[in-house]
Coordinates of C-alpha atoms in Angstrom, one line a residue:
M62 CA 99.6 51.1 69.7
S63 CA 97.9 53.8 71.9
T64 CA 99.1 54.9 75.3
A65 CA 97.3 56.8 78.1
R66 CA 98.5 60.2 79.0
E67 CA 100.7 60.4 82.1
Q68 CA 99.0 62.4 84.9
P69 CA 101.0 64.6 87.4
I70 CA 100.0 63.8 90.9
F71 CA 102.3 66.1 92.8
S72 CA 104.6 69.0 92.0
T73 CA 107.0 71.2 93.8
R74 CA 110.1 73.4 93.2
A75 CA 113.6 72.6 94.3
H76 CA 117.2 73.0 93.3
V77 CA 118.3 69.8 91.5
F78 CA 121.7 68.1 92.0
Q79 CA 123.4 65.0 90.8
I80 CA 126.3 63.1 92.3
D81 CA 129.6 63.6 90.6
P82 CA 130.2 60.3 88.7
A83 CA 134.0 60.7 89.0
T84 CA 134.3 61.2 92.8
K85 CA 130.8 59.9 93.9
R86 CA 131.1 62.5 96.8
N87 CA 130.5 66.0 95.3
W88 CA 127.2 67.4 94.1
I89 CA 126.9 68.9 90.7
P90 CA 124.0 71.5 90.4
A91 CA 121.7 71.1 87.4
G92 CA 121.1 74.8 87.1
K93 CA 121.3 78.2 88.8
H94 CA 117.6 78.4 89.6
A95 CA 115.0 76.1 91.2
L96 CA 113.2 73.7 88.8
T97 CA 109.8 72.1 88.9
V98 CA 110.0 68.5 90.2
S99 CA 106.8 66.3 89.6
Y100 CA 105.5 62.8 90.3
F101 CA 103.8 61.3 87.2
Y102 CA 101.6 58.2 87.0
D103 CA 101.2 56.2 83.8
A104 CA 97.9 54.3 84.2
T105 CA 98.6 52.1 81.2
R106 CA 101.9 50.7 82.4
N107 CA 101.1 51.3 86.1
V108 CA 104.4 53.1 86.6
Y109 CA 105.3 56.1 88.8
R110 CA 108.1 58.4 87.8
I111 CA 109.9 61.5 89.2
I112 CA 110.5 64.0 86.3
S113 CA 112.1 67.4 86.2
I114 CA 112.7 69.3 82.9
G115 CA 115.5 71.9 82.5
G116 CA 115.4 73.7 79.2
A117 CA 114.8 71.1 76.5
K118 CA 116.1 68.0 78.3
A119 CA 115.0 65.9 81.2
I120 CA 117.2 66.5 84.3
I121 CA 115.4 63.8 86.3
N122 CA 113.7 60.8 84.8
S123 CA 113.6 58.3 87.6
T124 CA 111.2 55.4 87.8
V125 CA 110.2 54.8 91.4
T126 CA 110.7 51.2 92.6
P127 CA 109.9 49.5 95.9
N128 CA 113.6 49.2 96.8
M129 CA 114.3 52.9 96.6
T130 CA 114.7 55.0 99.7
F131 CA 114.5 58.8 100.1
T132 CA 116.8 60.1 102.8
K133 CA 116.7 63.5 104.5
T134 CA 120.3 64.6 105.0
S135 CA 119.4 68.1 106.4
Q136 CA 116.4 70.3 107.2
K137 CA 116.0 71.3 103.5
F138 CA 117.9 68.7 101.5
G139 CA 117.1 65.1 100.6
Q140 CA 118.4 62.4 98.2
W141 CA 117.7 59.0 96.6
A142 CA 119.7 56.6 94.5
D143 CA 118.5 55.4 91.1
S144 CA 120.3 52.1 90.2
R145 CA 118.9 52.1 86.6
A146 CA 120.3 55.6 85.9
N147 CA 123.4 54.7 87.9
T148 CA 123.3 58.1 89.8
V149 CA 122.2 59.7 93.0
Y150 CA 119.7 62.7 92.8
G151 CA 119.6 65.5 95.4
L152 CA 117.0 68.1 96.0
G153 CA 117.4 71.3 97.9
F154 CA 114.0 72.8 99.0
G155 CA 113.1 76.3 100.1
S156 CA 111.6 75.1 103.4
E157 CA 111.5 72.1 105.7
Q158 CA 107.7 71.8 105.0
Q159 CA 108.4 71.3 101.3
L160 CA 111.0 68.6 102.0
T161 CA 108.5 66.8 104.3
Q162 CA 105.8 66.9 101.7
F163 CA 108.1 65.5 99.0
A164 CA 109.3 62.7 101.3
E165 CA 105.8 61.7 102.3
K166 CA 104.7 61.6 98.7
F167 CA 107.8 59.5 97.8
Q168 CA 106.8 57.0 100.5
E169 CA 103.2 56.8 99.1
V170 CA 104.5 56.4 95.5
K171 CA 106.9 53.7 96.6
E172 CA 104.2 51.7 98.3
A173 CA 102.0 52.1 95.2
A174 CA 104.8 50.8 93.1
R175 CA 105.2 47.8 95.4
L176 CA 101.6 46.9 95.1
A177 CA 101.7 47.4 91.3
R178 CA 104.7 45.0 91.1
E179 CA 103.0 42.4 93.2
K180 CA 99.9 42.6 91.0
S181 CA 102.1 42.4 87.9
Q182 CA 103.9 39.3 89.2
D183 CA 100.6 37.6 90.0
G184 CA 99.4 38.2 86.5
G185 CA 102.7 36.8 85.1
E186 CA 102.4 33.6 87.1
L187 CA 98.9 33.0 85.7
T188 CA 100.1 33.6 82.2
S189 CA 103.0 31.2 82.6
T190 CA 100.6 28.5 83.9
A191 CA 98.3 28.9 80.9
L192 CA 101.3 28.7 78.5
A193 CA 102.5 25.5 80.1
M194 CA 99.0 23.9 79.7
A195 CA 99.1 24.7 76.0
S196 CA 102.7 23.6 75.4
H197 CA 101.6 20.6 73.3
Q198 CA 100.1 22.8 70.7
V199 CA 102.3 25.9 70.7
P200 CA 106.1 25.9 71.1
P201 CA 107.2 27.7 74.3
S202 CA 108.1 31.4 73.7
P203 CA 110.9 33.3 75.5
L204 CA 110.1 36.2 77.8
V205 CA 111.5 39.6 76.9
S206 CA 111.4 42.0 79.8
T207 CA 111.9 45.8 80.1
N208 CA 112.6 47.9 83.1
G209 CA 111.0 46.8 86.4
P210 CA 107.2 46.8 86.5
E211 CA 107.0 47.3 82.7
E212 CA 107.5 43.6 82.0
K213 CA 105.5 42.2 79.1
L214 CA 105.2 38.9 77.2
F215 CA 106.1 38.5 73.6
R216 CA 105.9 35.4 71.5
S217 CA 109.0 35.6 69.2
Q218 CA 108.1 32.5 67.2
S219 CA 104.5 33.5 66.5
A220 CA 103.7 34.5 63.0
D221 CA 101.2 37.1 64.1
A222 CA 103.5 38.9 66.6
P223 CA 105.6 41.8 65.3
G224 CA 109.3 41.3 64.8
P225 CA 112.2 42.8 66.7
T226 CA 112.5 45.8 64.4
E227 CA 108.8 46.5 64.8
R228 CA 109.0 46.2 68.6
E229 CA 112.0 48.6 68.7
R230 CA 110.0 51.1 66.6
L231 CA 107.0 50.9 68.8
K232 CA 109.2 51.3 72.0
K233 CA 110.8 54.4 70.4
M234 CA 107.4 55.9 69.6
L235 CA 106.2 55.2 73.1
S236 CA 109.3 56.7 74.7
E237 CA 109.2 59.8 72.4
G238 CA 105.5 60.3 73.2
S239 CA 106.0 60.0 76.9
V240 CA 108.9 62.5 76.9
G241 CA 106.9 64.9 74.8
E242 CA 104.0 64.7 77.2
V243 CA 106.3 65.3 80.1
Q244 CA 107.8 68.3 78.4
W245 CA 104.3 69.7 77.8
E246 CA 103.4 69.1 81.4
A247 CA 106.6 70.8 82.6
E248 CA 105.9 73.8 80.3
F249 CA 102.4 74.0 81.8
F250 CA 103.8 74.0 85.4
A251 CA 106.4 76.6 84.3
L252 CA 103.6 78.8 82.9
Q253 CA 101.7 78.4 86.1
D254 CA 104.7 79.5 88.2
S255 CA 105.2 82.5 85.8
N256 CA 101.6 83.4 86.2
Q257 CA 101.8 83.2 90.0
R258 CA 105.0 85.4 90.0
L259 CA 103.2 87.9 87.7
A260 CA 100.2 87.9 90.0
G261 CA 102.5 88.5 93.0
A262 CA 104.2 91.4 91.2
L263 CA 100.8 92.9 90.3
R264 CA 99.7 92.7 93.9
E265 CA 102.9 94.4 95.1
A266 CA 102.5 97.0 92.4
N267 CA 98.9 97.6 93.6
A268 CA 100.1 97.9 97.2
A269 CA 102.8 100.4 96.1
A270 CA 100.2 102.4 94.1
T271 CA 98.0 102.5 97.2
Q272 CA 100.9 103.8 99.2
W273 CA 101.7 106.4 96.6
R274 CA 98.1 107.5 96.6
Q275 CA 98.2 108.0 100.4
Q276 CA 101.5 109.9 100.1
L277 CA 99.9 112.0 97.4
E278 CA 96.9 112.8 99.6
V279 CA 99.3 113.9 102.4
Q280 CA 101.2 116.1 99.9
R281 CA 98.0 117.6 98.7
A282 CA 97.0 118.4 102.3
E283 CA 100.3 120.0 103.0
A284 CA 100.0 122.1 99.8
E285 CA 96.5 123.2 100.8
H286 CA 97.9 124.2 104.2
L287 CA 100.7 126.2 102.5
R288 CA 98.2 127.9 100.2
Q289 CA 96.1 129.0 103.2
R290 CA 99.2 130.3 104.9
V291 CA 100.1 132.3 101.7
A292 CA 96.6 133.7 101.6
E293 CA 97.0 134.8 105.2
L294 CA 100.3 136.5 104.5
E295 CA 98.9 138.2 101.4
A296 CA 96.1 139.5 103.6
Q297 CA 98.7 140.9 106.0
V298 CA 100.5 142.5 103.1
A299 CA 97.3 144.0 102.0
A300 CA 96.9 145.5 105.4
E301 CA 100.3 147.2 105.3
P302 CA 99.0 150.4 103.5
V303 CA 96.7 150.9 106.5
R304 CA 99.7 150.6 108.8
A305 CA 101.6 153.0 106.5
G306 CA 98.7 155.5 107.0
E307 CA 98.9 155.1 110.7
K308 CA 102.7 155.7 110.4
E309 CA 102.0 159.0 108.5
A310 CA 99.4 160.1 111.0
T311 CA 101.8 159.4 113.8
S312 CA 104.5 161.4 112.1
Q313 CA 102.1 164.3 111.6
S314 CA 101.2 164.1 115.3
V315 CA 104.9 164.1 116.3
E316 CA 105.5 167.1 114.0
Q317 CA 102.5 169.0 115.6
L318 CA 103.8 168.2 119.1
E319 CA 107.3 169.4 118.1
A320 CA 105.8 172.6 116.8
R321 CA 103.9 173.1 120.0
V322 CA 107.1 172.4 122.0
Q323 CA 108.9 175.0 120.0
T324 CA 106.1 177.5 120.5
K325 CA 106.2 176.9 124.2
D326 CA 110.0 177.3 124.2
Q327 CA 109.6 180.6 122.5
E328 CA 106.9 181.7 125.0
I329 CA 109.2 180.7 127.9
Q330 CA 112.1 182.6 126.4
T331 CA 109.9 185.6 125.9
L332 CA 108.7 185.4 129.5
K333 CA 112.3 185.1 130.7
N334 CA 113.3 188.2 128.7
Q335 CA 110.4 190.1 130.0
S336 CA 111.3 189.1 133.6
T337 CA 114.9 190.1 133.3
G338 CA 114.5 193.2 131.1
P339 CA 114.5 196.9 132.6
R340 CA 111.1 198.0 133.8
E341 CA 110.2 201.2 135.4
A342 CA 107.4 200.3 137.7
P343 CA 106.9 196.5 137.8
D344 CA 103.5 195.5 138.8
T345 CA 103.3 192.8 141.4
A346 CA 100.3 191.1 139.9
E347 CA 101.9 191.0 136.4
R348 CA 105.1 189.5 137.9
E349 CA 103.2 186.7 139.6
E350 CA 101.3 185.9 136.4
T351 CA 104.5 185.8 134.5
Q352 CA 106.1 183.4 137.0
Q353 CA 103.1 181.1 136.8
Q354 CA 103.3 181.0 133.0
V355 CA 107.0 180.2 133.2
Q356 CA 106.3 177.3 135.6
V357 CA 103.4 176.0 133.4
G358 CA 105.7 176.1 130.4
C359 CA 108.5 174.3 132.2
R360 CA 106.1 171.6 133.3
T361 CA 104.6 171.2 129.8
S362 CA 107.9 170.8 127.9
P363 CA 109.0 167.5 129.6
D364 CA 105.5 166.0 129.1
L365 CA 105.8 166.7 125.4
E366 CA 109.2 165.3 125.1
T367 CA 108.1 162.1 126.9
R368 CA 105.1 161.8 124.5
N369 CA 107.4 162.3 121.6
A370 CA 109.7 159.5 122.8
E371 CA 106.8 157.1 123.2
L372 CA 105.6 157.8 119.7
E373 CA 109.0 157.2 118.2
Q374 CA 109.2 153.9 120.1
Q375 CA 105.8 152.8 118.8
L376 CA 106.9 153.8 115.3
R377 CA 110.1 151.7 115.5
A378 CA 108.0 148.7 116.8
M379 CA 105.6 149.0 113.8
E380 CA 108.5 149.1 111.4
S381 CA 110.0 145.9 113.0
N382 CA 106.7 144.1 112.8
L383 CA 106.4 145.1 109.2
E384 CA 109.8 143.7 108.4
E385 CA 109.0 140.4 110.2
A386 CA 105.8 140.1 108.3
R387 CA 107.6 140.5 105.0
A388 CA 110.2 137.9 105.9
E389 CA 107.5 135.5 107.0
R390 CA 105.8 136.0 103.6
E391 CA 109.0 135.3 101.7
R392 CA 109.6 132.1 103.7
A393 CA 106.0 130.9 103.0
R394 CA 106.5 131.6 99.3
A395 CA 109.7 129.5 99.4
E396 CA 107.9 126.6 101.2
V397 CA 105.0 126.7 98.6
G398 CA 107.6 126.5 95.8
R399 CA 109.3 123.5 97.3
A400 CA 105.9 121.8 98.0
A401 CA 104.9 122.4 94.4
Q402 CA 108.2 120.9 93.1
L403 CA 107.7 117.8 95.4
L404 CA 104.1 117.4 94.2
D405 CA 105.3 117.5 90.6
V406 CA 107.8 114.8 91.3
R407 CA 105.2 112.6 93.1
L408 CA 102.8 113.0 90.2
F409 CA 105.5 112.0 87.7
E410 CA 106.4 108.9 89.7
L411 CA 102.8 107.9 90.0
S412 CA 102.4 108.3 86.2
E413 CA 105.4 106.0 85.7
L414 CA 104.0 103.5 88.1
R415 CA 100.7 103.4 86.3
E416 CA 102.5 102.8 83.0
G417 CA 104.4 99.9 84.6
L418 CA 101.2 98.4 85.9
A419 CA 99.6 98.7 82.4
R420 CA 102.6 96.9 80.9
L421 CA 102.5 94.2 83.5
A422 CA 98.8 93.7 82.8
E423 CA 99.4 93.5 79.1
A424 CA 102.3 91.0 79.5
A425 CA 100.3 88.7 81.9
P426 CA 98.9 85.6 80.0

């Protein structure tokens, strides 16, 4: 006997529950994670089933019949009763839209099952009429039915028909083949979900890599700015010897001014001594000349002292500027060191991210 392959017509993911057989009130979860729940159609038997595989066993294997009803009990939860399995199944979806899609598909499948049953019943009535017309030649044969729309006719008293043992063996082969196909379909959907998750992880990794590249460009720009700052400070440091030469020239100028001041002081003292010393016949013109020189010396000495104070003040200002420039250079060097360390860390993290992306790409099917 050959059977057609069952085709999946709709699939979604949901958390699967079954009613507690003891209390008939509490829900028992089928697992910790969401499972793939699919509608399958068997074209040979014209049967619709809801199937969900968890591990190596079927968590849901429910044949849809016209008298079933899918009930929405909340925005993301729905349930239906299966009298053949003597249980109630519950599905918890991730969104209200998924619940609505599953409920609409349930209604479509239920209507298709009703039409299939009506068609099967019409075929059964025609077969019964034909058997009644031929009853004078062939003894009537009993009807052996299976679940719902899977009803078939067997002639138990015919010599050509297989016996009960053969029928059981064929039923077992059919059941095992269907379960195997369902398992393969479930594995196929699981691989599709895994592939989608890997693709999502790869997209996230690419986005993270892009973000890291942008941060790396920013760090490079900051490092370049710090390098330029260091170059400027080094140029200032290179100009320090020129300032040192200016300082020495200023010191020499101050020493010369001090020497001139001392010379003038000596001249003033000499003139004072001459003006107060004993003289026999002082000349009036010489006395006046001496007094003028004394006045000129008195006026010149304060000017030299003022100039000397100004030069000392300029020297102190130059020394302060030099110290500030050195401190600024040290701070810039410290900033460059920190930026270089941060750049090394970013490069190491980028290298690890690239290795992770390579591993993900190798692991992807």
